[in-house]
Each structure stands twice: as structure tokens, then as C-alpha cells.
Coordinates of N, CA and C in Angstrom, one line a residue:
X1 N 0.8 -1.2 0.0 CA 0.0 0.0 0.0 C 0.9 1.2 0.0
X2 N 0.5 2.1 -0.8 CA 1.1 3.6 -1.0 C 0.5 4.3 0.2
X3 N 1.5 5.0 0.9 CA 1.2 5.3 2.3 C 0.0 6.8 2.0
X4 N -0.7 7.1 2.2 CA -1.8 7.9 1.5 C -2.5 8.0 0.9
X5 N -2.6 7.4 0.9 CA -3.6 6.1 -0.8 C -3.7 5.0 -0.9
X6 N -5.4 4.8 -1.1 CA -5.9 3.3 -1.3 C -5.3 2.2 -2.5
X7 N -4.4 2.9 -3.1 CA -3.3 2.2 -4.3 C -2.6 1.5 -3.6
X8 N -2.9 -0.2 -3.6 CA -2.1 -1.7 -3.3 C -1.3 -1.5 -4.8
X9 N -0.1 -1.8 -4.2 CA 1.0 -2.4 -5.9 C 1.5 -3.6 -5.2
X10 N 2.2 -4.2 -6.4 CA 3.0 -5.2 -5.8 C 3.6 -5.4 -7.2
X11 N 4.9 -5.8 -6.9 CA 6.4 -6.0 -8.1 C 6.8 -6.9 -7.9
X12 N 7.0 -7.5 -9.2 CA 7.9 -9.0 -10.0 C 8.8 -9.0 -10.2
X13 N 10.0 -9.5 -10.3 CA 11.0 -9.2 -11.7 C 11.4 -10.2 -11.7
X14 N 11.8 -10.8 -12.8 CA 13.0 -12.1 -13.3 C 13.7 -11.2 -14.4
X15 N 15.1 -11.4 -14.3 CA 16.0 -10.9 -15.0 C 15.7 -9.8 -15.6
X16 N 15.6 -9.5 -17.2 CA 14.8 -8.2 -17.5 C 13.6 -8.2 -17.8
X17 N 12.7 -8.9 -17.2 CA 11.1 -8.9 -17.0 C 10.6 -8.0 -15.6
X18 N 10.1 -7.2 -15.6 CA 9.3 -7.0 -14.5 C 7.6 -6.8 -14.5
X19 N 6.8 -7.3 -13.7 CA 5.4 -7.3 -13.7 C 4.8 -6.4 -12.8
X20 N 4.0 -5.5 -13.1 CA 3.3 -4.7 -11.7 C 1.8 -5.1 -11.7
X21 N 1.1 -5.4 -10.6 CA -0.2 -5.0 -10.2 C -0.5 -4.2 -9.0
X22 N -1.4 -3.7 -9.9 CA -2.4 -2.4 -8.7 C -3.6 -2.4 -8.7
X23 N -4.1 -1.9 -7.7 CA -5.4 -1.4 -7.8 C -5.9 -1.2 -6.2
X24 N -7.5 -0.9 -6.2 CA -7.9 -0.3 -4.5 C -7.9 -2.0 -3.9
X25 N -7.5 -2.5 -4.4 CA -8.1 -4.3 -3.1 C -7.1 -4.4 -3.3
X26 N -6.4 -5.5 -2.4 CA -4.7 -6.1 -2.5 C -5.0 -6.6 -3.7
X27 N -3.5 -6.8 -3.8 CA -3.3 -7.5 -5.2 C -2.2 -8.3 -4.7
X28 N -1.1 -8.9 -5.5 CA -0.2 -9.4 -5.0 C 0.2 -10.3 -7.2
X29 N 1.6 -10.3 -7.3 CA 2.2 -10.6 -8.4 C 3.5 -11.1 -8.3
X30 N 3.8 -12.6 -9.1 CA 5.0 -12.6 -8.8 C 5.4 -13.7 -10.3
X31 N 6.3 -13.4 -10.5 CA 7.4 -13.9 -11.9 C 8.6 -14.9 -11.5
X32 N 8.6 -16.1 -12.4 CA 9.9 -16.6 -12.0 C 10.5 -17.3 -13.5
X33 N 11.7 -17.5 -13.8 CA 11.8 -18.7 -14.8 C 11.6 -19.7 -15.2
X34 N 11.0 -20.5 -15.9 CA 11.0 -22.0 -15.9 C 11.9 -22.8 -15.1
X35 N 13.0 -22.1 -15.3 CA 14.3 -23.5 -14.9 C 14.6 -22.8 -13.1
X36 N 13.5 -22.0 -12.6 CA 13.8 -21.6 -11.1 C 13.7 -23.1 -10.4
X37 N 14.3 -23.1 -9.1 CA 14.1 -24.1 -8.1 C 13.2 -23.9 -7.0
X38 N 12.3 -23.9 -7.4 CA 11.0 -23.9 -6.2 C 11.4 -24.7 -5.1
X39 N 10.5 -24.4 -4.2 CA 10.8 -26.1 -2.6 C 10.2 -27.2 -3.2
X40 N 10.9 -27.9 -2.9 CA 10.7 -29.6 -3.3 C 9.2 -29.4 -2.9
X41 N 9.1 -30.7 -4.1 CA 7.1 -30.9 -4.4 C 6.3 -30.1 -4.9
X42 N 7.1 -28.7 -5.6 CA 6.5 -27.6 -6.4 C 6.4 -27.6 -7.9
X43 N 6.4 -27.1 -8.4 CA 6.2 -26.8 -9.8 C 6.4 -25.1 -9.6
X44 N 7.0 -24.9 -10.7 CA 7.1 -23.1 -10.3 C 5.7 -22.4 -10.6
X45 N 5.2 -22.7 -11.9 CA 3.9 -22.1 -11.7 C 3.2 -22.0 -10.3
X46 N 3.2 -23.5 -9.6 CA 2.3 -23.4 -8.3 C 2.8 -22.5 -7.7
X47 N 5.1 -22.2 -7.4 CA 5.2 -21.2 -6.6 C 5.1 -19.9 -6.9
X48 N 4.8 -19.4 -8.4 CA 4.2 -18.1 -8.4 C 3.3 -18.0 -7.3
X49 N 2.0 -18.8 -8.1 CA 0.9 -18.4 -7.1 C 1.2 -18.6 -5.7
X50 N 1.7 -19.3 -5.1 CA 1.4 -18.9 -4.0 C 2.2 -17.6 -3.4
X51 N 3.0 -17.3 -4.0 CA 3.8 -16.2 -3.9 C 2.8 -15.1 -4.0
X52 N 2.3 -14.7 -5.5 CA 1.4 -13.9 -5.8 C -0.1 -13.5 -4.4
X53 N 0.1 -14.5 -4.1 CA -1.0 -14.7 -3.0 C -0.6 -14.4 -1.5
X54 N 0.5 -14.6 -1.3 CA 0.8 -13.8 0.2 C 1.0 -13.3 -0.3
X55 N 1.7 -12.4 -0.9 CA 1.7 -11.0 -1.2 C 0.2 -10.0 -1.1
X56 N -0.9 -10.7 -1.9 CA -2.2 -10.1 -1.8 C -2.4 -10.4 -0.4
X57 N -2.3 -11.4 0.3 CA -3.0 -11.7 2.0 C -2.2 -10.6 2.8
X58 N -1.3 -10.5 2.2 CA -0.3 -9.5 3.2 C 0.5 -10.1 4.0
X59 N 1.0 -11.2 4.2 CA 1.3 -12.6 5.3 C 2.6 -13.5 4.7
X60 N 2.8 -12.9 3.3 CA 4.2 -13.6 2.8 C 3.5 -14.9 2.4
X61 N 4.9 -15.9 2.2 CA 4.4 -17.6 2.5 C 4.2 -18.5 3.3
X62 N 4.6 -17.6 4.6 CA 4.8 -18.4 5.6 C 3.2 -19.0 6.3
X63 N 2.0 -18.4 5.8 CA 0.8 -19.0 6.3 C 0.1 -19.3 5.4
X64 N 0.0 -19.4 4.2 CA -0.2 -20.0 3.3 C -0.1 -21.5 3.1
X65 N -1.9 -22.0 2.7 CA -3.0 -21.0 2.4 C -4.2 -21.0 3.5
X66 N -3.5 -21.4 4.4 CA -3.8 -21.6 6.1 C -5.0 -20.2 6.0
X67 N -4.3 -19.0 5.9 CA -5.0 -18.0 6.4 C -5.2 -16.9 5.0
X68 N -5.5 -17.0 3.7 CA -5.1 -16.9 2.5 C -7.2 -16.7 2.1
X69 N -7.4 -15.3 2.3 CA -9.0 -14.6 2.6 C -9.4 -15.8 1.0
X70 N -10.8 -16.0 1.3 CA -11.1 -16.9 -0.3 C -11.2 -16.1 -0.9
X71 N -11.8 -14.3 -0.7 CA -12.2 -13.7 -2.0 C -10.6 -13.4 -3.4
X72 N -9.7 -13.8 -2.7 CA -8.9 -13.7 -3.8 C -8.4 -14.9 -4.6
X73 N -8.5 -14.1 -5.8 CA -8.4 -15.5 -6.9 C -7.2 -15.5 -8.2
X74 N -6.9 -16.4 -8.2 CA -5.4 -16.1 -9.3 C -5.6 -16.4 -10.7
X75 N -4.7 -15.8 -11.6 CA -4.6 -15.9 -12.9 C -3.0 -16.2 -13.4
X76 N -2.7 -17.2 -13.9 CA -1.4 -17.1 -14.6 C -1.4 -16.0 -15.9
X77 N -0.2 -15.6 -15.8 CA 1.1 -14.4 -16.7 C 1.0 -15.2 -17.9
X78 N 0.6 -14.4 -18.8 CA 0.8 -14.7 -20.1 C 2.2 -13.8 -20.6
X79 N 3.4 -15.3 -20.5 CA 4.9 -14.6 -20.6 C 5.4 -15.1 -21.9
X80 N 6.6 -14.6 -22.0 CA 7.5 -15.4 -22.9 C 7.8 -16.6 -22.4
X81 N 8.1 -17.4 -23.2 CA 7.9 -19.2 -23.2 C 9.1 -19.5 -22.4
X82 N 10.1 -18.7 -21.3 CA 11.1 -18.6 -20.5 C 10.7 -18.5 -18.8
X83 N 9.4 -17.7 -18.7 CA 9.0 -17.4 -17.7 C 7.4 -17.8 -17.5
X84 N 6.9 -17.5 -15.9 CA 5.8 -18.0 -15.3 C 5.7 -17.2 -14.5
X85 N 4.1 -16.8 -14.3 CA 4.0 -16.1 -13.7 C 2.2 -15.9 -13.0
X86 N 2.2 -15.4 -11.7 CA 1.2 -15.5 -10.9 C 0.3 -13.9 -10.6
X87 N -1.0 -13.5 -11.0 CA -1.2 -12.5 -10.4 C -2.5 -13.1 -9.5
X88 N -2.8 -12.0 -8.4 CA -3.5 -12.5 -7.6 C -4.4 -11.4 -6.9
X89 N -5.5 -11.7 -6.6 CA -6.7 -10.5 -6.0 C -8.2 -10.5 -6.0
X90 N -8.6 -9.5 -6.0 CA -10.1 -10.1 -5.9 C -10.8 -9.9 -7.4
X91 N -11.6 -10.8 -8.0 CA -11.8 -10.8 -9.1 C -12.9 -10.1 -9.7
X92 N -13.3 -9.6 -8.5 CA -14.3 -8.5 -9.5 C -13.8 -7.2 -9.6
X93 N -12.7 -7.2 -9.9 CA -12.5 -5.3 -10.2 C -11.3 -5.8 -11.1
X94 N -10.9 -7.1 -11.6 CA -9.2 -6.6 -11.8 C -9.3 -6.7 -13.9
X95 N -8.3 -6.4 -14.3 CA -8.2 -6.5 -15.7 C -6.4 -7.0 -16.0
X96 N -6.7 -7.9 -16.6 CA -5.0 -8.5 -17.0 C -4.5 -7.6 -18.2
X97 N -3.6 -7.3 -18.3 CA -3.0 -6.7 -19.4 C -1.7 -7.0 -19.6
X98 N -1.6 -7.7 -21.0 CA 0.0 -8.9 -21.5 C 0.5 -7.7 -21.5
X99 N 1.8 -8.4 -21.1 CA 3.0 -7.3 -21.3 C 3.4 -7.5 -22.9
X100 N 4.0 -5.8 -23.1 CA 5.0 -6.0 -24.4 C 6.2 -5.5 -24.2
X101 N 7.4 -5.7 -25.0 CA 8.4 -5.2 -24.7 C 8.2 -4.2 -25.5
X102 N 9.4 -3.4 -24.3 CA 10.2 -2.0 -24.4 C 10.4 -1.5 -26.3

């Protein structure tokens, strides 16, 4: 949260990718490589999202999805075929928009 304003952001980056989400409800966003090393028994896609999602709870990963509110709901990053990625929030207000490069 932007300290004076109801604007939640939240930032991604893998290498020279970066991803932002905003808006008035938390959000929460997160990017990784294909070839990242998630914790054993993951798949990186799954660790976006859950990344993407403590970030929106506010709570990191450490309580996840233990305490992880239901109204938020996730969408995979439509990336270059290098990367994966998680955004995450409440679904009635949000709009995805692909990235293009620079």
C-alpha cells in the first residue's frame, strides 16, 4: 500500500522482465523462470501463485494458504515461453493486461 492512498501495488522481476499489479483491493504478483528451483514438491507455476497470493494476503508464505482470505483469486502471466507467472486479487474489479516489450 502507497502510504496515503488506497493504491495496493505489488512487483515482480526475473531478470529483465518485470510485472506490476495495482489497484484499491490487494493484489499481490510474482514472476519466475522456468528453470527456477522452487521447494521440493512444487512446480514453479504453483510457486508463483502462491507467492502472488501472500503478497495479496499480506502474510508472505509463511501462512499459506492456512489464512489466505477466499475472495482472492489467481490468474497465470501470459509470458515469454522462458517465464511464469502468478497475479493474484479479488476478481471483480481486476483486468489483466500482457505485457509487451520496451
Amino acid at each position: 500500500m502507497l502510504i496515503g492512498s488506497d493504491l495496493q501495488v505489488s512487483i515482480a522481476y526475473a531478470d529483465d522482465i518485470a510485472v506490476i499489479a495495482w489497484g484499491t483491493n490487494p493484489v499481490g504478483i510474482d514472476i519466475e523462470r522456468t528453470d527456477a528451483q522452487p521447494p521440493e514438491g512444487m512446480d514453479v507455476l504453483a510457486w508463483t501463485r502462491l507467492e502472488a497470493l501472500g503478497k495479496a494476503a499480506g502474510t508472505g508464505v509463511r501462512t499459506w494458504p492456512q489464512q489466505t482470505p477466499p475472495e482472492l483469486t489467481t490468474e497465470p502471466l501470459d509470458l515469454p515461453d522462458q517465464y511464469v507467472g502468478t497475479v493474484a486479487g479479488n476478481a471483480l474489479g481486476w483486468r489483466l493486461i500482457a505485457p509487451r516489450p520496451a
